[in-house]
PDB file of C-alpha atoms in Angstrom:
ATOM      1  CA  SER H   1       0.000   0.000   0.000  1.00 71.00           C
ATOM      2  CA  ARG H   2       2.881   2.402   0.651  1.00 77.00           C
ATOM      3  CA  THR H   3       4.148   1.804  -2.892  1.00 79.00           C
ATOM      4  CA  ILE H   4       0.685   2.476  -4.315  1.00 85.00           C
ATOM      5  CA  GLN H   5       0.230   5.601  -2.190  1.00 87.00           C
ATOM      6  CA  GLN H   6       3.558   6.937  -3.456  1.00 87.00           C
ATOM      7  CA  MET H   7       2.394   6.408  -7.041  1.00 86.00           C
ATOM      8  CA  VAL H   8      -0.819   8.302  -6.333  1.00 89.00           C
ATOM      9  CA  SER H   9       1.054  11.096  -4.545  1.00 88.00           C
ATOM     10  CA  GLN H  10       3.457  11.393  -7.500  1.00 90.00           C
ATOM     11  CA  GLY H  11       0.545  11.864  -9.890  1.00 89.00           C
ATOM     12  CA  LYS H  12       0.907   8.546 -11.725  1.00 90.00           C
ATOM     13  CA  ILE H  13      -2.888   8.330 -12.162  1.00 92.00           C
ATOM     14  CA  GLY H  14      -3.648  12.038 -11.948  1.00 94.00           C
ATOM     15  CA  ALA H  15      -5.853  13.518  -9.257  1.00 94.00           C
ATOM     16  CA  PRO H  16      -7.660  10.709  -7.379  1.00 94.00           C
ATOM     17  CA  ARG H  17     -11.411  10.873  -7.908  1.00 96.00           C
ATOM     18  CA  LEU H  18     -12.724   7.592  -6.502  1.00 97.00           C
ATOM     19  CA  VAL H  19     -11.545   5.016  -3.977  1.00 97.00           C
ATOM     20  CA  ARG H  20     -13.383   1.711  -3.584  1.00 97.00           C
ATOM     21  CA  ALA H  21     -12.361  -0.409  -0.595  1.00 96.00           C
ATOM     22  CA  SER H  22     -13.904  -3.699   0.491  1.00 96.00           C
ATOM     23  CA  PHE H  23     -13.026  -5.979   3.406  1.00 95.00           C
ATOM     24  CA  CYS H  24     -15.688  -8.643   3.816  1.00 93.00           C
ATOM     25  CA  PHE H  25     -15.829 -12.266   4.905  1.00 91.00           C
ATOM     26  CA  HIS H  26     -18.426 -14.800   5.939  1.00 89.00           C
ATOM     27  CA  MET H  27     -18.583 -15.432   9.666  1.00 84.00           C
ATOM     28  CA  GLU H  28     -20.479 -18.589  10.541  1.00 76.00           C
ATOM     29  CA  GLU H  29     -23.695 -18.131  12.523  1.00 72.00           C
ATOM     30  CA  HIS H  30     -22.437 -19.931  15.624  1.00 69.00           C
ATOM     31  CA  ILE H  31     -19.401 -17.638  15.716  1.00 71.00           C
ATOM     32  CA  LEU H  32     -21.551 -14.539  15.277  1.00 68.00           C
ATOM     33  CA  LYS H  33     -23.523 -15.573  18.366  1.00 69.00           C
ATOM     34  CA  LYS H  34     -20.447 -15.900  20.576  1.00 68.00           C
ATOM     35  CA  LYS H  35     -20.117 -13.232  23.239  1.00 64.00           C
ATOM     36  CA  GLU H  36     -16.742 -11.955  22.079  1.00 65.00           C
ATOM     37  CA  ASN H  37     -15.482  -8.441  21.380  1.00 61.00           C
ATOM     38  CA  ALA H  38     -16.142  -8.437  17.619  1.00 60.00           C
ATOM     39  CA  ARG H  39     -19.773  -9.329  18.295  1.00 64.00           C
ATOM     40  CA  LEU H  40     -20.558  -7.230  21.384  1.00 67.00           C
ATOM     41  CA  LYS H  41     -22.242  -3.852  20.927  1.00 71.00           C
ATOM     42  CA  LYS H  42     -21.059  -2.455  24.269  1.00 70.00           C
ATOM     43  CA  ARG H  43     -17.456  -3.143  23.262  1.00 70.00           C
ATOM     44  CA  GLY H  44     -17.789  -1.519  19.869  1.00 72.00           C
ATOM     45  CA  GLY H  45     -18.151  -4.818  18.066  1.00 77.00           C
ATOM     46  CA  GLY H  46     -19.262  -4.999  14.479  1.00 90.00           C
ATOM     47  CA  ALA H  47     -17.995  -5.169  10.934  1.00 93.00           C
ATOM     48  CA  LEU H  48     -17.335  -1.433  10.680  1.00 95.00           C
ATOM     49  CA  LEU H  49     -14.767  -1.265  13.475  1.00 93.00           C
ATOM     50  CA  ASP H  50     -13.432  -4.781  12.925  1.00 91.00           C
ATOM     51  CA  VAL H  51     -12.634  -4.553   9.213  1.00 93.00           C
ATOM     52  CA  GLY H  52     -14.095  -1.273   7.934  1.00 95.00           C
ATOM     53  CA  CYS H  53     -11.310   0.684   9.622  1.00 95.00           C
ATOM     54  CA  TYR H  54      -8.862  -0.511   6.954  1.00 93.00           C
ATOM     55  CA  GLY H  55     -10.950   0.795   4.086  1.00 96.00           C
ATOM     56  CA  VAL H  56     -11.407   4.174   5.777  1.00 97.00           C
ATOM     57  CA  SER H  57      -7.667   4.427   6.347  1.00 95.00           C
ATOM     58  CA  VAL H  58      -6.913   3.610   2.705  1.00 95.00           C
ATOM     59  CA  ALA H  59      -9.462   6.134   1.433  1.00 96.00           C
ATOM     60  CA  ARG H  60      -8.074   8.956   3.590  1.00 95.00           C
ATOM     61  CA  TRP H  61      -4.489   8.004   2.743  1.00 93.00           C
ATOM     62  CA  MET H  62      -5.021   7.935  -1.004  1.00 94.00           C
ATOM     63  CA  MET H  63      -7.093  11.133  -1.048  1.00 94.00           C
ATOM     64  CA  GLU H  64      -4.553  12.778   1.275  1.00 92.00           C
ATOM     65  CA  GLU H  65      -7.306  14.519   3.216  1.00 93.00           C
ATOM     66  CA  ASP H  66     -10.279  13.835   5.453  1.00 94.00           C
ATOM     67  CA  PRO H  67     -13.862  13.595   4.210  1.00 97.00           C
ATOM     68  CA  GLU H  68     -16.185  16.515   4.827  1.00 96.00           C
ATOM     69  CA  SER H  69     -19.356  14.444   5.026  1.00 97.00           C
ATOM     70  CA  ILE H  70     -20.426  10.831   5.231  1.00 97.00           C
ATOM     71  CA  GLN H  71     -23.427   8.660   4.473  1.00 97.00           C
ATOM     72  CA  ALA H  72     -23.739   5.053   5.584  1.00 98.00           C
ATOM     73  CA  SER H  73     -26.198   2.198   5.705  1.00 97.00           C
ATOM     74  CA  ALA H  74     -25.955  -1.003   7.701  1.00 96.00           C
ATOM     75  CA  HIS H  75     -27.711  -4.221   8.599  1.00 94.00           C
ATOM     76  CA  PHE H  76     -27.794  -4.913  12.339  1.00 92.00           C
ATOM     77  CA  ASN H  77     -28.306  -8.262  14.033  1.00 87.00           C
ATOM     78  CA  SER H  78     -30.641  -8.886  16.966  1.00 83.00           C
ATOM     79  CA  GLU H  79     -27.939  -7.680  19.372  1.00 82.00           C
ATOM     80  CA  GLY H  80     -27.705  -4.315  17.625  1.00 86.00           C
ATOM     81  CA  VAL H  81     -24.304  -5.058  16.122  1.00 88.00           C
ATOM     82  CA  ASP H  82     -23.627  -4.044  12.531  1.00 92.00           C
ATOM     83  CA  ILE H  83     -22.783  -7.114  10.477  1.00 92.00           C
ATOM     84  CA  HIS H  84     -22.923  -5.525   7.030  1.00 94.00           C
ATOM     85  CA  THR H  85     -22.057  -1.856   6.438  1.00 97.00           C
ATOM     86  CA  VAL H  86     -21.473   0.338   3.399  1.00 98.00           C
ATOM     87  CA  GLY H  87     -20.353   3.948   3.614  1.00 98.00           C
ATOM     88  CA  VAL H  88     -19.813   6.789   1.148  1.00 98.00           C
ATOM     89  CA  LEU H  89     -17.194   9.410   1.986  1.00 98.00           C
ATOM     90  CA  HIS H  90     -17.393  12.860   0.365  1.00 98.00           C
ATOM     91  CA  PHE H  91     -14.088  14.743   0.199  1.00 96.00           C
ATOM     92  CA  ARG H  92     -13.503  18.478  -0.069  1.00 93.00           C
ATOM     93  CA  ASN H  93     -11.459  18.006  -3.250  1.00 91.00           C
ATOM     94  CA  GLY H  94     -14.506  16.522  -4.985  1.00 94.00           C
ATOM     95  CA  GLY H  95     -13.364  12.931  -4.540  1.00 96.00           C
ATOM     96  CA  LEU H  96     -15.586  10.097  -3.352  1.00 98.00           C
ATOM     97  CA  ALA H  97     -14.869   6.815  -1.608  1.00 98.00           C
ATOM     98  CA  THR H  98     -16.959   3.756  -0.871  1.00 98.00           C
ATOM     99  CA  VAL H  99     -16.119   1.499   2.052  1.00 98.00           C
ATOM    100  CA  GLU H 100     -17.650  -1.953   2.491  1.00 98.00           C
ATOM    101  CA  ALA H 101     -17.367  -4.079   5.639  1.00 96.00           C
ATOM    102  CA  SER H 102     -19.225  -7.315   6.224  1.00 95.00           C
ATOM    103  CA  PHE H 103     -19.428 -10.447   8.357  1.00 92.00           C
ATOM    104  CA  ILE H 104     -22.056 -12.064   6.107  1.00 93.00           C
ATOM    105  CA  SER H 105     -20.686 -11.960   2.566  1.00 93.00           C
ATOM    106  CA  SER H 106     -18.110 -13.871   0.566  1.00 92.00           C
ATOM    107  CA  LEU H 107     -14.441 -12.983   0.948  1.00 90.00           C
ATOM    108  CA  GLN H 108     -13.412  -9.579  -0.394  1.00 90.00           C
ATOM    109  CA  GLN H 109     -10.098  -7.848   0.366  1.00 90.00           C
ATOM    110  CA  THR H 110      -9.700  -5.308  -2.385  1.00 92.00           C
ATOM    111  CA  TYR H 111      -9.286  -1.649  -3.138  1.00 93.00           C
ATOM    112  CA  THR H 112      -9.152   0.470  -6.271  1.00 95.00           C
ATOM    113  CA  ILE H 113      -8.068   4.063  -6.794  1.00 95.00           C
ATOM    114  CA  VAL H 114      -9.456   5.766  -9.893  1.00 96.00           C
ATOM    115  CA  GLY H 115      -7.785   8.990 -10.986  1.00 95.00           C
ATOM    116  CA  GLU H 116      -8.207  11.435 -13.851  1.00 95.00           C
ATOM    117  CA  ASP H 117      -5.409   9.776 -15.840  1.00 94.00           C
ATOM    118  CA  GLY H 118      -5.553   6.140 -14.745  1.00 93.00           C
ATOM    119  CA  SER H 119      -6.365   3.637 -12.033  1.00 94.00           C
ATOM    120  CA  ILE H 120      -4.672   1.202  -9.673  1.00 92.00           C
ATOM    121  CA  GLU H 121      -6.406  -1.952  -8.496  1.00 92.00           C
ATOM    122  CA  LEU H 122      -5.281  -4.355  -5.801  1.00 87.00           C
ATOM    123  CA  PRO H 123      -7.522  -7.331  -6.568  1.00 81.00           C
ATOM    124  CA  HIS H 124      -7.066  -9.426  -3.418  1.00 77.00           C
ATOM    125  CA  ASN H 125      -5.215  -9.770  -0.111  1.00 75.00           C
ATOM    126  CA  ALA H 126      -5.158  -6.001   0.234  1.00 75.00           C
ATOM    127  CA  PHE H 127      -5.554  -5.934   4.003  1.00 75.00           C
ATOM    128  CA  ILE H 128      -4.141  -9.175   5.410  1.00 72.00           C
ATOM    129  CA  PRO H 129      -0.367  -9.625   5.771  1.00 63.00           C
ATOM    130  CA  TRP H 130       0.867 -11.999   3.106  1.00 68.00           C
ATOM    131  CA  GLU H 131       4.430 -13.176   2.511  1.00 72.00           C
ATOM    132  CA  LYS H 132       3.789 -14.025  -1.125  1.00 76.00           C
ATOM    133  CA  ASP H 133       4.427 -11.490  -3.872  1.00 79.00           C
ATOM    134  CA  ALA H 134       1.672  -8.886  -4.244  1.00 78.00           C
ATOM    135  CA  THR H 135       0.256  -8.023  -7.649  1.00 83.00           C
ATOM    136  CA  TYR H 136      -1.661  -4.908  -8.610  1.00 86.00           C
ATOM    137  CA  LEU H 137      -3.055  -3.641 -11.896  1.00 88.00           C
ATOM    138  CA  HIS H 138      -2.148  -0.225 -13.311  1.00 91.00           C
ATOM    139  CA  ARG H 139      -4.232   1.135 -16.181  1.00 92.00           C
ATOM    140  CA  GLY H 140      -3.873   4.380 -18.100  1.00 89.00           C
ATOM    141  CA  ARG H 141      -6.783   6.691 -18.874  1.00 91.00           C
ATOM    142  CA  HIS H 142      -7.917   4.827 -21.994  1.00 90.00           C
ATOM    143  CA  GLU H 143      -6.430   1.373 -21.369  1.00 88.00           C
ATOM    144  CA  GLU H 144      -8.744  -1.616 -21.071  1.00 87.00           C
ATOM    145  CA  ILE H 145      -6.187  -4.193 -19.959  1.00 87.00           C
ATOM    146  CA  GLY H 146      -3.324  -2.275 -18.359  1.00 86.00           C
ATOM    147  CA  ARG H 147      -0.277  -3.944 -16.865  1.00 89.00           C
ATOM    148  CA  GLN H 148       0.325  -6.035 -13.796  1.00 88.00           C
ATOM    149  CA  ILE H 149       3.054  -4.953 -11.405  1.00 84.00           C
ATOM    150  CA  VAL H 150       4.550  -7.350  -8.866  1.00 83.00           C
ATOM    151  CA  ILE H 151       5.900  -6.273  -5.481  1.00 77.00           C
ATOM    152  CA  PRO H 152       8.123  -8.797  -3.649  1.00 78.00           C
ATOM    153  CA  GLY H 153       6.469 -10.378  -0.632  1.00 74.00           C
ATOM    154  CA  ALA H 154       7.403  -9.537   2.950  1.00 75.00           C
ATOM    155  CA  ASP H 155       6.515 -10.584   6.484  1.00 77.00           C
ATOM    156  CA  GLU H 156       4.365  -7.563   7.300  1.00 76.00           C
ATOM    157  CA  TYR H 157       3.921  -8.475  10.957  1.00 80.00           C
ATOM    158  CA  ARG H 158       7.702  -8.581  11.335  1.00 85.00           C
ATOM    159  CA  LEU H 159       8.051  -5.218   9.599  1.00 83.00           C
ATOM    160  CA  MET H 160       5.489  -3.688  11.967  1.00 85.00           C
ATOM    161  CA  VAL H 161       7.225  -5.070  15.071  1.00 90.00           C
ATOM    162  CA  GLU H 162      10.630  -3.917  13.813  1.00 89.00           C
ATOM    163  CA  HIS H 163       9.304  -0.429  13.128  1.00 89.00           C
ATOM    164  CA  PHE H 164       7.616  -0.274  16.539  1.00 90.00           C
ATOM    165  CA  SER H 165      10.882  -1.317  18.199  1.00 93.00           C
ATOM    166  CA  ASP H 166      12.800   1.280  16.192  1.00 92.00           C
ATOM    167  CA  VAL H 167      10.436   4.010  17.375  1.00 91.00           C
ATOM    168  CA  LEU H 168      10.780   2.954  21.029  1.00 92.00           C
ATOM    169  CA  ILE H 169      14.509   2.275  21.077  1.00 94.00           C
ATOM    170  CA  HIS H 170      15.880   4.826  18.632  1.00 91.00           C
ATOM    171  CA  GLY H 171      13.182   7.483  18.716  1.00 89.00           C
ATOM    172  CA  SER H 172      12.348   7.200  15.032  1.00 89.00           C
ATOM    173  CA  SER H 173       9.237   8.978  13.809  1.00 89.00           C
ATOM    174  CA  PRO H 174       6.265   6.580  13.557  1.00 86.00           C
ATOM    175  CA  LEU H 175       4.861   6.049  10.076  1.00 84.00           C
ATOM    176  CA  VAL H 176       1.361   6.545  11.473  1.00 83.00           C
ATOM    177  CA  GLN H 177       1.061   9.515  13.804  1.00 86.00           C
ATOM    178  CA  ILE H 178      -1.358   9.525  16.734  1.00 87.00           C
ATOM    179  CA  HIS H 179      -3.374  12.416  15.285  1.00 89.00           C
ATOM    180  CA  ASP H 180      -3.967  10.376  12.121  1.00 89.00           C
ATOM    181  CA  SER H 181      -5.324   7.469  14.159  1.00 91.00           C
ATOM    182  CA  ILE H 182      -7.642   9.878  15.974  1.00 92.00           C
ATOM    183  CA  GLN H 183      -8.883  11.302  12.668  1.00 93.00           C
ATOM    184  CA  ASN H 184      -9.551   7.796  11.374  1.00 94.00           C
ATOM    185  CA  MET H 185     -11.631   7.073  14.473  1.00 94.00           C
ATOM    186  CA  ARG H 186     -13.611  10.287  14.001  1.00 95.00           C
ATOM    187  CA  VAL H 187     -14.556   9.136  10.510  1.00 96.00           C
ATOM    188  CA  LEU H 188     -15.535   5.689  11.797  1.00 96.00           C
ATOM    189  CA  ASP H 189     -17.686   7.268  14.514  1.00 95.00           C
ATOM    190  CA  ALA H 190     -19.397   9.397  11.869  1.00 96.00           C
ATOM    191  CA  LEU H 191     -20.074   6.325   9.727  1.00 97.00           C
ATOM    192  CA  ALA H 192     -21.605   4.529  12.708  1.00 95.00           C
ATOM    193  CA  GLU H 193     -23.766   7.568  13.505  1.00 96.00           C
ATOM    194  CA  SER H 194     -24.973   7.826   9.916  1.00 97.00           C
ATOM    195  CA  ALA H 195     -25.734   4.102   9.702  1.00 96.00           C
ATOM    196  CA  ARG H 196     -27.952   4.300  12.792  1.00 94.00           C
ATOM    197  CA  SER H 197     -29.653   7.609  12.011  1.00 95.00           C
ATOM    198  CA  GLY H 198     -29.993   7.223   8.251  1.00 94.00           C
ATOM    199  CA  GLN H 199     -28.770  10.806   7.881  1.00 96.00           C
ATOM    200  CA  MET H 200     -25.706  12.401   6.340  1.00 97.00           C
ATOM    201  CA  VAL H 201     -23.101  13.375   8.939  1.00 97.00           C
ATOM    202  CA  VAL H 202     -20.868  16.409   8.447  1.00 96.00           C
ATOM    203  CA  ILE H 203     -17.337  16.107   9.815  1.00 91.00           C
ATOM    204  CA  PRO H 204     -15.716  19.313  11.120  1.00 83.00           C
ATOM    205  CA  GLU H 205     -12.347  20.177   9.645  1.00 77.00           C
ATOM    206  CA  LYS H 206      -9.339  18.661  11.362  1.00 66.00           C
ATOM    207  CA  GLN H 207      -8.731  20.020  14.822  1.00 55.00           C
ATOM    208  CA  THR H 208      -5.196  21.080  15.705  1.00 50.00           C
TER     209      THR H 208
END
């Protein structure tokens, strides 16, 4: 994802106009009924916070700004926990993003960034660490097929632990700053509010 974000930031696909992110999987009914954190309303359980957080992070990262307003819809189980949520993020630069999170659909781990001059699509395994090589598709503005680009695989958990250790021991700057994590949570809270109220939620500009 860092490689793809650098391409977007460098203008390889022009100004980003649309991000589509989906992290869904099918959780068996007996697992859904277990009284564990991902299924408990009082602990913030639900598809949105469990797997939707990744899509929100990608959308904000690729757009390089926070959304100004949000609309969301969700299906809730008998415990009041969202098990299927879709959100639309409206950005100040005119960009849009859709975020899908589900416990009751077939496996989806994908995201696509569509720009004025091209698009980049990561067709699978976008959000789960994978040591195999990663492949994404880069298409120009008028290309139908595009070209596949391969990134060598890596142990992402190891990279995260090594970076965390480097920050603690050597004082290196963290790749993800605390204020960015807070902003991501504000967007997730707004999505949850919109899903329950059925209304658009306006997000105030970033607080400093």
